[in-house]
Coordinates of N, CA and C in Angstrom, one line a residue:
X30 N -20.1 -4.7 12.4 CA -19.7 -5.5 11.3 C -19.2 -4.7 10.1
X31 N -18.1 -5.1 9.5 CA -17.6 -4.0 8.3 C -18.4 -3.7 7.3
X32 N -19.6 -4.9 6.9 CA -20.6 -4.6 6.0 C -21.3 -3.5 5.8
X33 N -21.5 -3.2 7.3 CA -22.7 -2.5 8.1 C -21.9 -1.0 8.0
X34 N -20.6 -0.4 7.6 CA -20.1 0.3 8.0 C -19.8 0.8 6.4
X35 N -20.3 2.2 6.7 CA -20.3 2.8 5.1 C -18.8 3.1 4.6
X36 N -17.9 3.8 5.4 CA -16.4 4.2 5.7 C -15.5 3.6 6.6
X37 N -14.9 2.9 6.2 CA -13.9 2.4 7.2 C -12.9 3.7 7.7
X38 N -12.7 4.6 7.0 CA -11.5 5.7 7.3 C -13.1 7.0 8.3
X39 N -14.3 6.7 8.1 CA -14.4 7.6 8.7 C -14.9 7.0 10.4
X40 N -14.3 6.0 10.7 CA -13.7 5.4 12.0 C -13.2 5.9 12.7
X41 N -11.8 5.8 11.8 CA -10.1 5.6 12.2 C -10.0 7.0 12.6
X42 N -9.1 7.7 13.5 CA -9.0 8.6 14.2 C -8.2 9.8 13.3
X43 N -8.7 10.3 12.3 CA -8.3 11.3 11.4 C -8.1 12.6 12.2
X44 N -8.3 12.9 13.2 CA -8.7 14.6 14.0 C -6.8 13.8 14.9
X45 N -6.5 13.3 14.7 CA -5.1 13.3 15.6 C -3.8 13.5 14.7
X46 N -4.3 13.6 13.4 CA -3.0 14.1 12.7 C -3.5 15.2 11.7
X47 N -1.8 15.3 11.4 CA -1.9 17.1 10.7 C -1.0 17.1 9.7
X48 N -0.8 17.7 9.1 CA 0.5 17.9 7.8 C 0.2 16.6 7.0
X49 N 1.8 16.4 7.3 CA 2.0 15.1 6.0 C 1.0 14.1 6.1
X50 N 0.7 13.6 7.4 CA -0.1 12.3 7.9 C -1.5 12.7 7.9
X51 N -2.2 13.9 7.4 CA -3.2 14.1 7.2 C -3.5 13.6 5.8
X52 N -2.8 14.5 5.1 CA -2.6 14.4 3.6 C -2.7 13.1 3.4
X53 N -1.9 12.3 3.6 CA -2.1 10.8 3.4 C -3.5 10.2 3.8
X54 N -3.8 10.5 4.8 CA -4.8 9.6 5.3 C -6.0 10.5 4.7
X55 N -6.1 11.4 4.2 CA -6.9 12.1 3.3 C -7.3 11.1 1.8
X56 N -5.8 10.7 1.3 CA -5.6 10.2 -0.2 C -6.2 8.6 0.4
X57 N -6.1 8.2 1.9 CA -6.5 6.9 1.9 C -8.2 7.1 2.0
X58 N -8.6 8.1 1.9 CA -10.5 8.4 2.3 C -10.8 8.1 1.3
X59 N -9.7 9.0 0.5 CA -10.1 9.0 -0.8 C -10.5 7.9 -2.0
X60 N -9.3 6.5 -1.8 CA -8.8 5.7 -2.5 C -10.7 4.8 -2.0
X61 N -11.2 4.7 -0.9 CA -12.2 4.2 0.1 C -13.6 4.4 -1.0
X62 N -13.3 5.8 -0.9 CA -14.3 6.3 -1.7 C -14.5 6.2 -2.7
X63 N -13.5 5.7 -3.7 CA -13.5 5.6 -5.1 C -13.5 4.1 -5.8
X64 N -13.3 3.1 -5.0 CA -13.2 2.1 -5.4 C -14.2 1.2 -5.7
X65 N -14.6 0.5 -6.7 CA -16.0 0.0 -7.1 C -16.3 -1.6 -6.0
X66 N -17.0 -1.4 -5.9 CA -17.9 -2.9 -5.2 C -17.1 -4.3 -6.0
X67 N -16.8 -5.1 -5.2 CA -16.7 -5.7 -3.9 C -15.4 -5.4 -3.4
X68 N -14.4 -4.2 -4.0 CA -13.1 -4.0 -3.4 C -13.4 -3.4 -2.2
X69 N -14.0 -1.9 -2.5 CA -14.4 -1.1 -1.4 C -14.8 -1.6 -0.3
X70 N -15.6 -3.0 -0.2 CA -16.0 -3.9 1.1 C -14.6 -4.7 1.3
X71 N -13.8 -4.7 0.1 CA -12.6 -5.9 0.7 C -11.4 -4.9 1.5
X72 N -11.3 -3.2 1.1 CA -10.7 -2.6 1.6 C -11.2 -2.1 3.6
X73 N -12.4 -1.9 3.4 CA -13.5 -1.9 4.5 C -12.7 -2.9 5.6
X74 N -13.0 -3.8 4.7 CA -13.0 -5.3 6.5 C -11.4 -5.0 6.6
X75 N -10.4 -5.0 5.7 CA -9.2 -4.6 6.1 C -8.5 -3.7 7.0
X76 N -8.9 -2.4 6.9 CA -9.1 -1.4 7.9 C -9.8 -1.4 8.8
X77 N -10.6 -2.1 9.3 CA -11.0 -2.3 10.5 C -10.6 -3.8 11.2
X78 N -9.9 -4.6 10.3 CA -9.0 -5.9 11.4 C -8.4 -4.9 12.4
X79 N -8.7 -5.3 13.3 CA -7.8 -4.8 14.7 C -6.5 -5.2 14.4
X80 N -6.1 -6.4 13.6 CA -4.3 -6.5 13.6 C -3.9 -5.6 12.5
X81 N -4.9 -4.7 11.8 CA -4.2 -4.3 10.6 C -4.4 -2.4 10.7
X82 N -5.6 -2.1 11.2 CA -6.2 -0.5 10.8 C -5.7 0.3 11.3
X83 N -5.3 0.6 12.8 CA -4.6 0.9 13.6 C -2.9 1.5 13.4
X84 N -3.0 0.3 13.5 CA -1.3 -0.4 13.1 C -0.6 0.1 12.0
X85 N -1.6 0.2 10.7 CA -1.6 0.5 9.7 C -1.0 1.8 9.6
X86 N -1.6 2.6 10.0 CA -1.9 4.0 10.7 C -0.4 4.7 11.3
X87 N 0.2 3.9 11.8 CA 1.1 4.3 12.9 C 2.1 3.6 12.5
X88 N 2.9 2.7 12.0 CA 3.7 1.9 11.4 C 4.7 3.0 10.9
X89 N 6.3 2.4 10.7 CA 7.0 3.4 9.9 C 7.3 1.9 8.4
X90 N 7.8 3.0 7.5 CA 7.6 1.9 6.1 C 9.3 1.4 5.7
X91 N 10.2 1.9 7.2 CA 11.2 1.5 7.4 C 11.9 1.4 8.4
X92 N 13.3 1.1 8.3 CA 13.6 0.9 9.9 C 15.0 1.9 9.9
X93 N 15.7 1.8 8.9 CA 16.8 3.3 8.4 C 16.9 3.6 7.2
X94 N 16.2 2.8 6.1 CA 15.9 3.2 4.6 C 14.8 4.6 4.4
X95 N 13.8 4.5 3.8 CA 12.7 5.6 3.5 C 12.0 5.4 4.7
X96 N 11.1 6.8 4.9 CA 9.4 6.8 5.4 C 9.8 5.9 7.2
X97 N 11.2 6.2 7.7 CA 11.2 5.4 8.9 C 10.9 6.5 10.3
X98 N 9.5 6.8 9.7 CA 9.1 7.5 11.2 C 7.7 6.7 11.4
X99 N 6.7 7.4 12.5 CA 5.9 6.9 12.9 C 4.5 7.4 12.0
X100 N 4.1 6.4 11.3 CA 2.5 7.3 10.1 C 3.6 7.1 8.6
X101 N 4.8 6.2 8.8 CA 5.5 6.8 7.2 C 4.9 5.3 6.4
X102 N 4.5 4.1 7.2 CA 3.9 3.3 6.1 C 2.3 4.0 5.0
X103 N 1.9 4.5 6.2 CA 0.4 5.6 5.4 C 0.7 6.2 4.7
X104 N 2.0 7.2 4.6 CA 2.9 8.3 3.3 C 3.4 7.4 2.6
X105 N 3.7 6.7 2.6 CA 4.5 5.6 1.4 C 3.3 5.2 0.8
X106 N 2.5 4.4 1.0 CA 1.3 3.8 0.7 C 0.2 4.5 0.1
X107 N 0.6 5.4 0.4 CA -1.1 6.8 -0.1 C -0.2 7.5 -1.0
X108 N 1.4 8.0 -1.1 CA 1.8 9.3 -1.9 C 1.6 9.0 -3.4
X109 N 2.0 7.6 -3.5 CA 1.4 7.5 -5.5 C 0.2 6.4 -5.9
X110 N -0.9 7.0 -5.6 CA -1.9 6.5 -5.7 C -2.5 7.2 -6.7
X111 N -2.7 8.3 -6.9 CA -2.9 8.9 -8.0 C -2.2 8.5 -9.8
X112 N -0.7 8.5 -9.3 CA 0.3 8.0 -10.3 C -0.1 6.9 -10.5
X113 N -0.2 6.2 -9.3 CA -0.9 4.7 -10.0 C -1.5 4.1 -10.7
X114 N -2.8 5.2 -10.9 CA -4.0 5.0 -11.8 C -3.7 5.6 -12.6
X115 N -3.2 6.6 -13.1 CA -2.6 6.8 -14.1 C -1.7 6.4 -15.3
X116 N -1.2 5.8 -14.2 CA 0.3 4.8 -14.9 C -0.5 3.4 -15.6
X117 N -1.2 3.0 -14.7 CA -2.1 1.7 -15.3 C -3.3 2.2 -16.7
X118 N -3.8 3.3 -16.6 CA -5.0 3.7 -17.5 C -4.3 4.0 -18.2
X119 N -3.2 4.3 -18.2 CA -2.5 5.3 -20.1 C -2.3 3.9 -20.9
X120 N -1.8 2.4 -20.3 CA -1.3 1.6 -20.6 C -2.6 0.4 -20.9
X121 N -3.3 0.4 -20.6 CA -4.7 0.0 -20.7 C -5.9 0.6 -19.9
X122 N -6.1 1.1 -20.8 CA -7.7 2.3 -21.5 C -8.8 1.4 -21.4
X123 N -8.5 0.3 -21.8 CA -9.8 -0.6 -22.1 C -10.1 -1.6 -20.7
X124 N -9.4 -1.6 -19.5 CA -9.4 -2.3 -18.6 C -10.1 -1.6 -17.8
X125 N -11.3 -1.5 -17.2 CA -12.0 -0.8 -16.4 C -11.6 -1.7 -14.9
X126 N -10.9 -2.9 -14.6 CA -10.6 -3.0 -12.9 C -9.1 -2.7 -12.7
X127 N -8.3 -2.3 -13.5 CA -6.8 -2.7 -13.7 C -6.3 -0.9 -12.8
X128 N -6.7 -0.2 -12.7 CA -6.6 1.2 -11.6 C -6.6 0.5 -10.4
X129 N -7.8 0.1 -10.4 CA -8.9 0.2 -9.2 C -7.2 -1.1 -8.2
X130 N -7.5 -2.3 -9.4 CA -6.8 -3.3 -8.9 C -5.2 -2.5 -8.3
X131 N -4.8 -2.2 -9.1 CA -3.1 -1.6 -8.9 C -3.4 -0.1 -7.6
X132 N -4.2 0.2 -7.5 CA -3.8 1.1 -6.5 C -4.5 0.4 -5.3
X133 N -5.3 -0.4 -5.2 CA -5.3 -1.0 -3.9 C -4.2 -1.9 -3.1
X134 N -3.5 -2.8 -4.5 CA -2.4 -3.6 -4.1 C -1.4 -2.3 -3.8
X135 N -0.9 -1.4 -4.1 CA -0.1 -0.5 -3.9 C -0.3 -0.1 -2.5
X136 N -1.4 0.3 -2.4 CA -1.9 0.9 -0.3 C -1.4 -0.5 0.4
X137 N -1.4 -1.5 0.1 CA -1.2 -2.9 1.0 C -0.2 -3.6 0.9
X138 N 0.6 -3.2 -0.4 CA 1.3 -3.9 -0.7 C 3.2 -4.4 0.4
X139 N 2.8 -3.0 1.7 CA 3.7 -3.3 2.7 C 3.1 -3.3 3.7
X140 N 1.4 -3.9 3.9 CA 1.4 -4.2 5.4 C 1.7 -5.3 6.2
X141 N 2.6 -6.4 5.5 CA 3.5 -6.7 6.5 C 4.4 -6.5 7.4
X142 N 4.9 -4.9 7.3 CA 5.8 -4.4 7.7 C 5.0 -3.8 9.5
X143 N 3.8 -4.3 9.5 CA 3.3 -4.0 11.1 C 3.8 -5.4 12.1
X144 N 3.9 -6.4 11.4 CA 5.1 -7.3 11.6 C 6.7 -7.2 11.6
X145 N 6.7 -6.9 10.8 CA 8.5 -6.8 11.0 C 9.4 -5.5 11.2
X146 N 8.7 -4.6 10.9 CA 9.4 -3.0 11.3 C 8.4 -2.5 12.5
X147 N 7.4 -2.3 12.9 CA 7.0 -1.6 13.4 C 6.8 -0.4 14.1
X148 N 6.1 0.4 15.0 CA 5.9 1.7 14.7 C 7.0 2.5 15.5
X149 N 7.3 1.8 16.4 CA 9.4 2.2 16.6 C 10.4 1.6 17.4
X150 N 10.0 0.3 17.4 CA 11.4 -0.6 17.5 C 10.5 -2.0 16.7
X151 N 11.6 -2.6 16.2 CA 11.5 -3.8 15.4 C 10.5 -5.0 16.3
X152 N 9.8 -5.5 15.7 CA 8.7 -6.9 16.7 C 9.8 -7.9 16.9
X153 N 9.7 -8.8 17.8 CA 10.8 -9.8 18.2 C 11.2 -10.5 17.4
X154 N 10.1 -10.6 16.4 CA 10.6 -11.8 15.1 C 10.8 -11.4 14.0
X155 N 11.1 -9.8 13.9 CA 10.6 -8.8 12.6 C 12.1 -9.1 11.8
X156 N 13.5 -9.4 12.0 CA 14.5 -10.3 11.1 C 13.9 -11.4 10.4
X157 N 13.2 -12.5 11.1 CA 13.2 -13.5 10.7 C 12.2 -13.8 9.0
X158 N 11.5 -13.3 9.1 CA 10.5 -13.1 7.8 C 10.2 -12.0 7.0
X159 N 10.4 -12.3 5.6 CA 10.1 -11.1 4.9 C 8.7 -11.0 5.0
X160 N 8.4 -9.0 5.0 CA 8.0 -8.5 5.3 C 6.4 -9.2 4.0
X161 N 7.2 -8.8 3.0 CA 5.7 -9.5 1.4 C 5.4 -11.0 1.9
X162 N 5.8 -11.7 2.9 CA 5.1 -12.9 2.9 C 4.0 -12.9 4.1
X163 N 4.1 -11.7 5.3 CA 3.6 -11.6 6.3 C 2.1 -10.8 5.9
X164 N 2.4 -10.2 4.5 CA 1.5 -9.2 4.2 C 0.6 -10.3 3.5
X165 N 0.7 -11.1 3.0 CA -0.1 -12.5 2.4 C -0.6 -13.2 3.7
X166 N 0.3 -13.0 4.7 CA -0.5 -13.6 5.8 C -1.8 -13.0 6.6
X167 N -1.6 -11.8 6.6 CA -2.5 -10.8 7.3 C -3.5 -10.7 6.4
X168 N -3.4 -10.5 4.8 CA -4.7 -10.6 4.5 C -5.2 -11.5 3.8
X169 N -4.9 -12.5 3.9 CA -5.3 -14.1 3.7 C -7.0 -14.0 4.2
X170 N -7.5 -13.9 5.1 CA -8.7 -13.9 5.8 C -9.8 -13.0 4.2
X171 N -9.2 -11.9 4.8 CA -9.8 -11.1 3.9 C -10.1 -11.0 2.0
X172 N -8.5 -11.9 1.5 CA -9.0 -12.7 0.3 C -10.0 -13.6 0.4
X173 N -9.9 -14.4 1.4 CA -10.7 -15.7 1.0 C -12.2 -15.0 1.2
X174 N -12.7 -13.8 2.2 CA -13.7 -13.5 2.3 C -13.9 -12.9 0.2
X175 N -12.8 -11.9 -0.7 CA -13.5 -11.5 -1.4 C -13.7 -12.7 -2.4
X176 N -12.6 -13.6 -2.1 CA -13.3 -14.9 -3.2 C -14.4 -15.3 -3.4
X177 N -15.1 -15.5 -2.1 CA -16.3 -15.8 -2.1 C -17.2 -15.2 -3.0
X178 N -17.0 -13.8 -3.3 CA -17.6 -13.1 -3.9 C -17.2 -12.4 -5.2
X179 N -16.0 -12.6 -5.7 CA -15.3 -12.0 -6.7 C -14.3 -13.0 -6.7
X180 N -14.3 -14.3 -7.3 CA -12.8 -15.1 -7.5 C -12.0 -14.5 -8.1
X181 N -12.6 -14.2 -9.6 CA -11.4 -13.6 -10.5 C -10.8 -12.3 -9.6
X182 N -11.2 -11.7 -9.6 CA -10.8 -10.1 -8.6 C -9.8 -10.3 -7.4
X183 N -10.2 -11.9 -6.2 CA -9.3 -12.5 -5.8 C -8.2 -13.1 -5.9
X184 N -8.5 -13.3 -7.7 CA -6.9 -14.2 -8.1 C -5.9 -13.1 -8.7
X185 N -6.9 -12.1 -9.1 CA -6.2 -11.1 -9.6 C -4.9 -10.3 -8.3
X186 N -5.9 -10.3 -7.1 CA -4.8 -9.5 -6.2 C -3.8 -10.1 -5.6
X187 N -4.2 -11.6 -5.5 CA -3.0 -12.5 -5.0 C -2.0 -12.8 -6.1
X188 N -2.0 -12.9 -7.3 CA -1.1 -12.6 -8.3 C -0.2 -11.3 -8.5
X189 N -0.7 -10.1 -8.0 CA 0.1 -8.9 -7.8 C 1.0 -9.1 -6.4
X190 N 0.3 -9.7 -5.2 CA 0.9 -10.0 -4.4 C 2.1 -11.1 -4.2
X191 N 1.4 -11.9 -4.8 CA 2.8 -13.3 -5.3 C 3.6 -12.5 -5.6
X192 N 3.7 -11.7 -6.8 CA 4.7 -11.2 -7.7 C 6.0 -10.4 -6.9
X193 N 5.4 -9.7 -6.0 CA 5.5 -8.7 -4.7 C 6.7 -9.5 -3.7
X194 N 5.8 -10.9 -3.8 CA 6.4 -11.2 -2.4 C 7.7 -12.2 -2.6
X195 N 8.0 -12.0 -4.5 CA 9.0 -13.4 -5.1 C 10.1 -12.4 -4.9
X196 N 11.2 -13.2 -4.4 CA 12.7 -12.2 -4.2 C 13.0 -11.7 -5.3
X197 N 13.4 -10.2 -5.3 CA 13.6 -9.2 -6.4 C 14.4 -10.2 -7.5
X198 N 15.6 -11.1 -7.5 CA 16.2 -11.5 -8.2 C 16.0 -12.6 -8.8
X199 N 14.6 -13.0 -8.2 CA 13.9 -14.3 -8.7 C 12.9 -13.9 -9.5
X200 N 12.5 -12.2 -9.9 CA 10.9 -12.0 -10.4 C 11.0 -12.1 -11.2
X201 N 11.7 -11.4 -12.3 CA 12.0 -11.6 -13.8 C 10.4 -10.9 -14.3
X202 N 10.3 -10.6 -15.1 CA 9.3 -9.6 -15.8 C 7.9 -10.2 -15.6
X203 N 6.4 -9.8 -14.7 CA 5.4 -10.6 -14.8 C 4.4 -10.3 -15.9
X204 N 3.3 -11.4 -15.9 CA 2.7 -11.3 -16.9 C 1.5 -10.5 -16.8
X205 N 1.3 -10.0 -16.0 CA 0.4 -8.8 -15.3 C 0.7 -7.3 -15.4
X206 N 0.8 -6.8 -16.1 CA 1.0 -5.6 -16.1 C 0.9 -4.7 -15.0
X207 N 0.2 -4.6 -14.0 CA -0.2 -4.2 -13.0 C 0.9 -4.3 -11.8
X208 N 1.1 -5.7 -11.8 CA 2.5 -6.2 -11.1 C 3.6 -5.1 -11.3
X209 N 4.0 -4.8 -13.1 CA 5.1 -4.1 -13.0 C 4.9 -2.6 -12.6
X210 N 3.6 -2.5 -12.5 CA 3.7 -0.8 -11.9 C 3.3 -0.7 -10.9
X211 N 3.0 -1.5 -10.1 CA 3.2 -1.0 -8.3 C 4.2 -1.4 -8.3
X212 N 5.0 -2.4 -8.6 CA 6.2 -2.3 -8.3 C 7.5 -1.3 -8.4
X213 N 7.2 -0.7 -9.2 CA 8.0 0.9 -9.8 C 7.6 2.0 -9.0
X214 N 6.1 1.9 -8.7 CA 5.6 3.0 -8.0 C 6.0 2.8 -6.6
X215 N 6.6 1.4 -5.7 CA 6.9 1.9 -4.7 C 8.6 1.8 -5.1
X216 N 9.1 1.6 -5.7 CA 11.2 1.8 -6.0 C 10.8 3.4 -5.9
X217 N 9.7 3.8 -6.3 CA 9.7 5.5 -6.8 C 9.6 6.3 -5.2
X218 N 8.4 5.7 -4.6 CA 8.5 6.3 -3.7 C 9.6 6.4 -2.6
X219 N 9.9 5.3 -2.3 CA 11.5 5.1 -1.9 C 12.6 5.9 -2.4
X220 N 12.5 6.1 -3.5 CA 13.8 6.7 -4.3 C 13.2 8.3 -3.9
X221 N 11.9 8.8 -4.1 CA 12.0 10.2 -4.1 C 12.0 10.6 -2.4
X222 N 11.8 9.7 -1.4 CA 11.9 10.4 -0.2 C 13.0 10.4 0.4
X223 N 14.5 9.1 -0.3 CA 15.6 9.7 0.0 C 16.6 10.9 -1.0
X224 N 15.7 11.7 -1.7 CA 16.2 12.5 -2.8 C 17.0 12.2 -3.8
X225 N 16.9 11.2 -4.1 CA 18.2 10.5 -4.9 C 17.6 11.2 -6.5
X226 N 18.0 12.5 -6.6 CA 18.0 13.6 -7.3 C 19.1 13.9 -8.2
X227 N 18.8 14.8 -9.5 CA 19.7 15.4 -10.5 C 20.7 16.3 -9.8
X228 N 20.4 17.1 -8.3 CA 20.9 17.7 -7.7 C 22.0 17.1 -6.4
X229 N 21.1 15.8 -5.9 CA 22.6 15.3 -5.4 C 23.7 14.0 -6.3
X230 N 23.0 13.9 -7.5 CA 24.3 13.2 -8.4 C 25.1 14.0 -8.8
X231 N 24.8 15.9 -9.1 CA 25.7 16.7 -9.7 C 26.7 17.5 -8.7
X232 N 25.8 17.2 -7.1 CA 26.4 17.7 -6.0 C 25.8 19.2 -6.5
X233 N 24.8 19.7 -7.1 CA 24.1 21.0 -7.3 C 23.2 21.8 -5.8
X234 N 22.9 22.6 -5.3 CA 22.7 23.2 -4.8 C 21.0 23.0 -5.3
X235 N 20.3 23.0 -4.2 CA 18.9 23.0 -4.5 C 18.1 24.0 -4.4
X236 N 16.8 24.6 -5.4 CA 16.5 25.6 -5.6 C 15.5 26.2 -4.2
X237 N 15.0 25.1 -3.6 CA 14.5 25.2 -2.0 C 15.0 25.4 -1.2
X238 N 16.7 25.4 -1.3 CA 17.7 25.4 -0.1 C 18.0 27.2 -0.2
X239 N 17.6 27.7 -1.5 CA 18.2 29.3 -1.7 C 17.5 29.9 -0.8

């Protein structure tokens, strides 16, 4: 039972990756470890859904945009997590769940995409549905489990999620602060792993490439 289980990441098969996919799934031990009660149990039962932990794991976070290999939804999902709590604390200091909140919606905020991209050819129905509504679907269970126990903290994540899952051209600025910085933090991620850099707008030569 996930209750019963102190780490969900110390499960999940960490001794099969190395480099980048380490690193990541290092920053996801991490995020595990750091998160206060009842998230850390709502992160827990998540990572151990058999439709989600696994999957999770192995998923690419595209299909020919960013992060489209196998373990790149885990690199997408874990690389600004740090930034995230950051980006949230500088902006309110006095909010002791508003980290915690924005960097958990940030790790989950594309596990729908074990539905519709998948870890290397697209699922049969992966056109038909956006990917932020599938992700409301998969963890539906697991809200209603932290409601039980944290309503506000539940309404709080399904409002970053709503926000997430409303078409870019329909969001218009939310009232959540939180909302607008995972949302930046993943345009960021995206944007820095296709380099879209001072070096290829100037057509400059890169100081790594010497």
């Amino acid at each position: 039972q996930p209750m019963e289980v102190l780490l969900a990441t110390g499960l999940l098969p960490r001794h099969r990756y190395a480099g980048e996919m380490l690193a990541a799934f290092d920053r996801l031990a991490r995020l595990e470890n750091s998160l206060p009660s009842p998230l850390d149990a709502f992160l827990r039962r998540v990572l151990l859904d058999p439709d989600i932990g696994i999957g999770f794991l192995r998923c690419r976070a595209s299909v020919n945009h960013h992060h489209n290999f196998a373990g790149g939804l885990l690199v997408h999902s874990t690389e600004m997590l740090d930034l995230v709590a950051d980006a949230t604390h500088l902006p309110l200091p006095h909010d002791p769940w508003a980290p915690s909140i924005a960097q958990l919606t940030y790790l989950l905020h594309d596990v729908g995409k074990l539905r519709s991209v998948g870890e290397t050819t697209r699922t049969r129905h992966g056109l038909v549905g956006r990917h932020e509504i599938m992700t409301i679907e998969l963890l539906a269970p697991h809200l209603r489990w932290l409601e039980l126990r944290s309503p506000e903290l539940a309404t709080v994540l399904r409002a970053v999620l709503g926000h997430l899952a409303t078409p870019a051209k329909a969001r218009g600025v939310s009232q959540f602060l939180v909302s607008e910085i995972v949302e930046k933090m993943d345009q960021w991620s995206a944007a820095a792993y296709n380099r879209r850099d001072t070096c290829k707008l100037l057509g400059l030569e890169r100081l790594d490439a010497a």
